[in-house]
Short mmCIF file of N, CA and C in Angstrom, two decimals:
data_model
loop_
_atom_site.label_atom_id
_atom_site.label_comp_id
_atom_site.label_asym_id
_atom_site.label_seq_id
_atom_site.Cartn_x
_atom_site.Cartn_y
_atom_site.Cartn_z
N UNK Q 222 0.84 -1.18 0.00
CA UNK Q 222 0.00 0.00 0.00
C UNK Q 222 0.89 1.24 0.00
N UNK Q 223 0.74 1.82 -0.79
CA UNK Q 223 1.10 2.79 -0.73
C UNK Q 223 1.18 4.28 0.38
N UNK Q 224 1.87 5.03 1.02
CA UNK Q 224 1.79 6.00 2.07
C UNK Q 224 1.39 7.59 1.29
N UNK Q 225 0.40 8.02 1.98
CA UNK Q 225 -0.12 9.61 1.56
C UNK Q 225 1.17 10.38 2.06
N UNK Q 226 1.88 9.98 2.79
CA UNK Q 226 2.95 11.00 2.94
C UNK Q 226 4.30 10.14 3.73
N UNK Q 227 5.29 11.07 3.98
CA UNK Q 227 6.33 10.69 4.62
C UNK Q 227 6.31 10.43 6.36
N UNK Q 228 5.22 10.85 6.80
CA UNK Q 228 5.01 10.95 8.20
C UNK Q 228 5.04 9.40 8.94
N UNK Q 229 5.57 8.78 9.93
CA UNK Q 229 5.58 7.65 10.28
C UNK Q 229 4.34 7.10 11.22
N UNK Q 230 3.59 7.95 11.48
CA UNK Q 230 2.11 7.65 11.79
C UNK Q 230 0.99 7.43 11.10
N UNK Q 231 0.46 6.61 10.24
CA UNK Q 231 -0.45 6.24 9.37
C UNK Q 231 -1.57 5.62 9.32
N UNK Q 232 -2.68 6.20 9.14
CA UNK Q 232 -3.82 5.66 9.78
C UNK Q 232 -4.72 5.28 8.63
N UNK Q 233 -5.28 4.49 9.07
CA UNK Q 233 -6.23 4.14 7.64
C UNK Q 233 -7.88 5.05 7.71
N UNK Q 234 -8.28 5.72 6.55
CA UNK Q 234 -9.48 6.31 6.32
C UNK Q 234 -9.74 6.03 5.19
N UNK Q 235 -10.40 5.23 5.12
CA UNK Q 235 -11.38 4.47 4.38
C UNK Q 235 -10.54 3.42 3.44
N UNK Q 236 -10.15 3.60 2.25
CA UNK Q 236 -9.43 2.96 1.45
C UNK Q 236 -8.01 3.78 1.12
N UNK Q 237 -8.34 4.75 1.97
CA UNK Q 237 -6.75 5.97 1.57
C UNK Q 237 -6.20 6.12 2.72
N UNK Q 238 -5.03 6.29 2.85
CA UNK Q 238 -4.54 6.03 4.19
C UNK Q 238 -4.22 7.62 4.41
N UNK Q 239 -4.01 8.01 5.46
CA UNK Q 239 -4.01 9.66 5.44
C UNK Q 239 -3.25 9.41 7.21
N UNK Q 240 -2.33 10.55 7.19
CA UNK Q 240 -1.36 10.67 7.83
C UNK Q 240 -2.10 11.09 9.17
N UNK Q 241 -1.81 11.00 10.59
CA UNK Q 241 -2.68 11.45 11.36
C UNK Q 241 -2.21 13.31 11.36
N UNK Q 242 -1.33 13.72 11.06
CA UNK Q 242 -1.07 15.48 10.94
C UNK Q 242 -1.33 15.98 10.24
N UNK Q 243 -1.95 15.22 9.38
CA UNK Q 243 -2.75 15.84 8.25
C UNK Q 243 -4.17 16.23 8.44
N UNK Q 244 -4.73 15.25 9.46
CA UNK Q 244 -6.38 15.39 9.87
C UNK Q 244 -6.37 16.61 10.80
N UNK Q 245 -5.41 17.11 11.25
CA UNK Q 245 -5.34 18.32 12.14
C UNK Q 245 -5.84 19.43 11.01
N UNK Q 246 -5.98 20.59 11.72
CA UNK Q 246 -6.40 22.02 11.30
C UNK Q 246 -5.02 22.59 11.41
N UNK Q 247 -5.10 23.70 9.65
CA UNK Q 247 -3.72 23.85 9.56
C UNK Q 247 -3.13 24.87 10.28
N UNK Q 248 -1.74 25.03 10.12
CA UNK Q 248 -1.20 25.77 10.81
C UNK Q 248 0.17 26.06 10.19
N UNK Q 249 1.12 26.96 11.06
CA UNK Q 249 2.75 27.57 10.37
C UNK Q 249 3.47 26.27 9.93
N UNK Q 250 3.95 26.39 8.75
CA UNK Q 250 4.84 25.29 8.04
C UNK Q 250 6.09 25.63 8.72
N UNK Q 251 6.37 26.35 10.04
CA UNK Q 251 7.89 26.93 9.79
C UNK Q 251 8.28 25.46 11.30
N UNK Q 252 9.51 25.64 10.85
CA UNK Q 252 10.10 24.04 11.67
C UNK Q 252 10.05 24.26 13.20
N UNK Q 253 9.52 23.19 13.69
CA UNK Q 253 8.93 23.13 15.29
C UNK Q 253 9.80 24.19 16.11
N UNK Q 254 11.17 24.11 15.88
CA UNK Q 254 12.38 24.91 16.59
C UNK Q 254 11.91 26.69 16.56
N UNK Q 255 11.68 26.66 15.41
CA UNK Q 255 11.23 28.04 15.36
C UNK Q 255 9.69 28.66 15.74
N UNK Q 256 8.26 27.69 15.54
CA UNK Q 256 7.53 27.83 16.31
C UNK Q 256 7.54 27.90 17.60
N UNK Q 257 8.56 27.12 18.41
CA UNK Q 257 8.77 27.14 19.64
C UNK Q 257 9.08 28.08 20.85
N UNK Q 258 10.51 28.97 19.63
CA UNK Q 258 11.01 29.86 20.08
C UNK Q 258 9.80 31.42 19.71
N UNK Q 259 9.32 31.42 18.91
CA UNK Q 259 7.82 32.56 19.02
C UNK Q 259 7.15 32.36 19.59
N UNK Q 260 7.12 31.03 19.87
CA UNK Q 260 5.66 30.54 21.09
C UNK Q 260 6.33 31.03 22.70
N UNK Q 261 7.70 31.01 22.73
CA UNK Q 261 8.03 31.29 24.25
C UNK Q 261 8.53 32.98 24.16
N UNK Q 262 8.84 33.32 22.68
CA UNK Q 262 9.47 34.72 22.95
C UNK Q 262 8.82 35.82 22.99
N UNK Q 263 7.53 35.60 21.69
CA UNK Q 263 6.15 36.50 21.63
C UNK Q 263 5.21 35.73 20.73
N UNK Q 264 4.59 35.10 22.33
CA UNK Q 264 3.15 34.09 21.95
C UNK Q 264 2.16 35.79 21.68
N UNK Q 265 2.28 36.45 22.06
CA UNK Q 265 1.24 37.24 21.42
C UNK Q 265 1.02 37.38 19.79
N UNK Q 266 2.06 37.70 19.59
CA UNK Q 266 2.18 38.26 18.03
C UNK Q 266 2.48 37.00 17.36
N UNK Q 267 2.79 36.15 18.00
CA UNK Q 267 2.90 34.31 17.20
C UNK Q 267 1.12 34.50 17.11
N UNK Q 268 0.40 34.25 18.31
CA UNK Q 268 -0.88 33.87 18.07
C UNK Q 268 -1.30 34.56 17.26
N UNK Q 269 -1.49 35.75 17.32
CA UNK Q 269 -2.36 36.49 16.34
C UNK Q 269 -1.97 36.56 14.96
N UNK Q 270 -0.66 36.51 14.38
CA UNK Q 270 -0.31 35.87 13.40
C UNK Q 270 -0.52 34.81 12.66
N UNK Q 271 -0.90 33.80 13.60
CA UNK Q 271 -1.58 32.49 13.24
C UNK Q 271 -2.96 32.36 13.01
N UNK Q 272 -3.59 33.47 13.72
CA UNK Q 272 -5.11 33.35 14.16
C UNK Q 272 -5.49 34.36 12.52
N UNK Q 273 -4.85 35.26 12.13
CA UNK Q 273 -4.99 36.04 10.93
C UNK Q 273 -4.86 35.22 9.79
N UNK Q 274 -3.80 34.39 9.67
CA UNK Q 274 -3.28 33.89 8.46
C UNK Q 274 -4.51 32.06 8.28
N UNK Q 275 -4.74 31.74 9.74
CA UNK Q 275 -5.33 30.31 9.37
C UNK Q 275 -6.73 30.37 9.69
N UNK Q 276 -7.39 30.94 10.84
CA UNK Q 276 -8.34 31.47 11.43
C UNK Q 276 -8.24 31.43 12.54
N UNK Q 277 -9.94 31.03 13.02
CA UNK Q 277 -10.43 30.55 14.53
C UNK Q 277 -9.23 29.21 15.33
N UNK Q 278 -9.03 28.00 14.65
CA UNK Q 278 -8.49 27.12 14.95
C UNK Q 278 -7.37 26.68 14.63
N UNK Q 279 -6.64 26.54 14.59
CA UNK Q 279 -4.98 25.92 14.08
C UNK Q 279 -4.18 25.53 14.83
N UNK Q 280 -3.27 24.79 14.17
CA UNK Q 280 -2.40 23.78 15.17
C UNK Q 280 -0.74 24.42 14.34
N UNK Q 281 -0.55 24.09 16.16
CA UNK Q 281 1.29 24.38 16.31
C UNK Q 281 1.89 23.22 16.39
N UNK Q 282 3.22 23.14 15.92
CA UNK Q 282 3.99 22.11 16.18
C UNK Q 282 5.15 22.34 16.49
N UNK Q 283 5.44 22.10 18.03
CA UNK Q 283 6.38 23.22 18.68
C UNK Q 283 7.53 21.62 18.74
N UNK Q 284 8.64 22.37 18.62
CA UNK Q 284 9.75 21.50 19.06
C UNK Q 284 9.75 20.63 20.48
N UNK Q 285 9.53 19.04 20.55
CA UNK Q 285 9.56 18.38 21.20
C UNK Q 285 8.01 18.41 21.99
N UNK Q 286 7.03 18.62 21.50
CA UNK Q 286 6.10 18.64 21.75
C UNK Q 286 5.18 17.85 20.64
N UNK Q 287 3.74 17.06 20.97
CA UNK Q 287 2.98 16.66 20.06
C UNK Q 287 2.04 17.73 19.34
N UNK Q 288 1.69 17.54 18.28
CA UNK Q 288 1.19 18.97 17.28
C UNK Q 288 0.06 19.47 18.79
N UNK Q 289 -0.68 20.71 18.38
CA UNK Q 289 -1.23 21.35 19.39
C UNK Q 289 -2.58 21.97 18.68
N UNK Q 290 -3.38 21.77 19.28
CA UNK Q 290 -4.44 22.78 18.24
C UNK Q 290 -5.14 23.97 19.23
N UNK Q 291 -5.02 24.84 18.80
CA UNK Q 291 -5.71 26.18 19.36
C UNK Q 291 -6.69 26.99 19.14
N UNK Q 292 -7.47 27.03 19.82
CA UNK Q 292 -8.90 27.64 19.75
C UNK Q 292 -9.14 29.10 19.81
N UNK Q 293 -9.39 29.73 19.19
CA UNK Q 293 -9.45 31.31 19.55
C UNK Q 293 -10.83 31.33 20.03
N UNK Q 294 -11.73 31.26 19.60
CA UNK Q 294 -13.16 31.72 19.98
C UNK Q 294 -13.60 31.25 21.51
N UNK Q 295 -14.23 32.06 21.75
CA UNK Q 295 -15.10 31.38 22.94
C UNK Q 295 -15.97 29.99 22.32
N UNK Q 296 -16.73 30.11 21.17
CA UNK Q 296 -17.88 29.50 20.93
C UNK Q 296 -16.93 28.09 20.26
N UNK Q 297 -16.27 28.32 19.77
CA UNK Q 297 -15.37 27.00 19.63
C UNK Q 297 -14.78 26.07 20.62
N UNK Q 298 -14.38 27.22 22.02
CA UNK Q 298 -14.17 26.40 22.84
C UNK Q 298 -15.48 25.52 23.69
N UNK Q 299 -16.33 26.71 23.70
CA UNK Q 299 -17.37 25.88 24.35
C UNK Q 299 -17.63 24.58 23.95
N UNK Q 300 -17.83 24.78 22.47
CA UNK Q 300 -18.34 23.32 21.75
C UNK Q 300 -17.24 22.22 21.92
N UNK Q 301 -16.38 22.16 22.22
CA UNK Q 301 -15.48 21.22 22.52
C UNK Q 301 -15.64 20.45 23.96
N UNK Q 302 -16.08 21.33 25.10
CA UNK Q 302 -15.98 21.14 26.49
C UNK Q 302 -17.90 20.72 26.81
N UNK Q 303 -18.51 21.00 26.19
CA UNK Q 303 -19.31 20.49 25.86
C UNK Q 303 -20.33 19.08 24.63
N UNK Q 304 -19.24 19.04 23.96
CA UNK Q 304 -19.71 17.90 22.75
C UNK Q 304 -19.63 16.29 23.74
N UNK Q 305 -20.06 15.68 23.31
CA UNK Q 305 -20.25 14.07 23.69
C UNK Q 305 -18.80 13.48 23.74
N UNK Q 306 -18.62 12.84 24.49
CA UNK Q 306 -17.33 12.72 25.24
C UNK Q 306 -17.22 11.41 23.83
N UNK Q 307 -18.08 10.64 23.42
CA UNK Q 307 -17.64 9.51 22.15
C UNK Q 307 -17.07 10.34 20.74
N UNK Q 308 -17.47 11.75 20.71
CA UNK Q 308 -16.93 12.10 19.55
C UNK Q 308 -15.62 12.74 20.00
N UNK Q 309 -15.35 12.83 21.14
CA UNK Q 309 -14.04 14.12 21.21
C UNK Q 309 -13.45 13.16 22.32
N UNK Q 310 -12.10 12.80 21.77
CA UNK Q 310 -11.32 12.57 22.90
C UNK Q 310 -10.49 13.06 23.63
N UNK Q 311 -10.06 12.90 24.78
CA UNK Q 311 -9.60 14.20 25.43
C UNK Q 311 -8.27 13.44 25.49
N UNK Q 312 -7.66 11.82 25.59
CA UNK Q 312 -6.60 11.31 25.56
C UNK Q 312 -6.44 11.01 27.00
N UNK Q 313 -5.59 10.09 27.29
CA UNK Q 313 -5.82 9.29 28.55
C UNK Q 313 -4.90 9.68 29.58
N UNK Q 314 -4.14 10.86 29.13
CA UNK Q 314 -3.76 12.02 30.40
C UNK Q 314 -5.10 12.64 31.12
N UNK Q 315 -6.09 12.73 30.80
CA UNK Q 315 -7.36 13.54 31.11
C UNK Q 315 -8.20 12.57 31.62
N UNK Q 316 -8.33 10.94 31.46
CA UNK Q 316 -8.64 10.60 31.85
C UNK Q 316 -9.06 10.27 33.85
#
């Protein structure tokens, strides 16, 4: 079978296999090292930079960290902390 990408996490959706960082909401192509260092030097102007260029939601992928997704809205967050615990997993740290 062939791989949708180079990523070593690969999940199957449906008959196409699709990378699990791909099903994320997008976000800065720039290399984790350097998200990292805007995320600790000026998360302000990182966020809002991100929040302009991708929207409401997007994911970081900070050096040594697993990708991250971020919510700007209130109403986005609500719906998350509220949706049915079978559609949204929170991962078994939260458990």
């Amino acid at each position: 079978m062939t791989r949708a990408c180079a990523c070593p996490s690969v999940i199957q959706s449906g008959s196409v296999p699709a990378c699990a960082n791909h099903m994320l909401p997008p976000g800065p192509a720039l290399p984790g090292a350097i998200q990292l260092l805007a995320w600790l030097y000026q998360p302000d102007r990182f966020f809002e930079r991100c929040l302009a260029r991708y929207g409401d939601v997007f994911t970081m992928r900070l050096l040594g960290h697993a990708p991250r997704v971020l919510l700007a809205r209130h109403e986005a967050i609500r719906a998350v902390f509220s949706a049915d615990p079978s559609h949204v997993h929170a991962g078994a740290a939260n458990a």
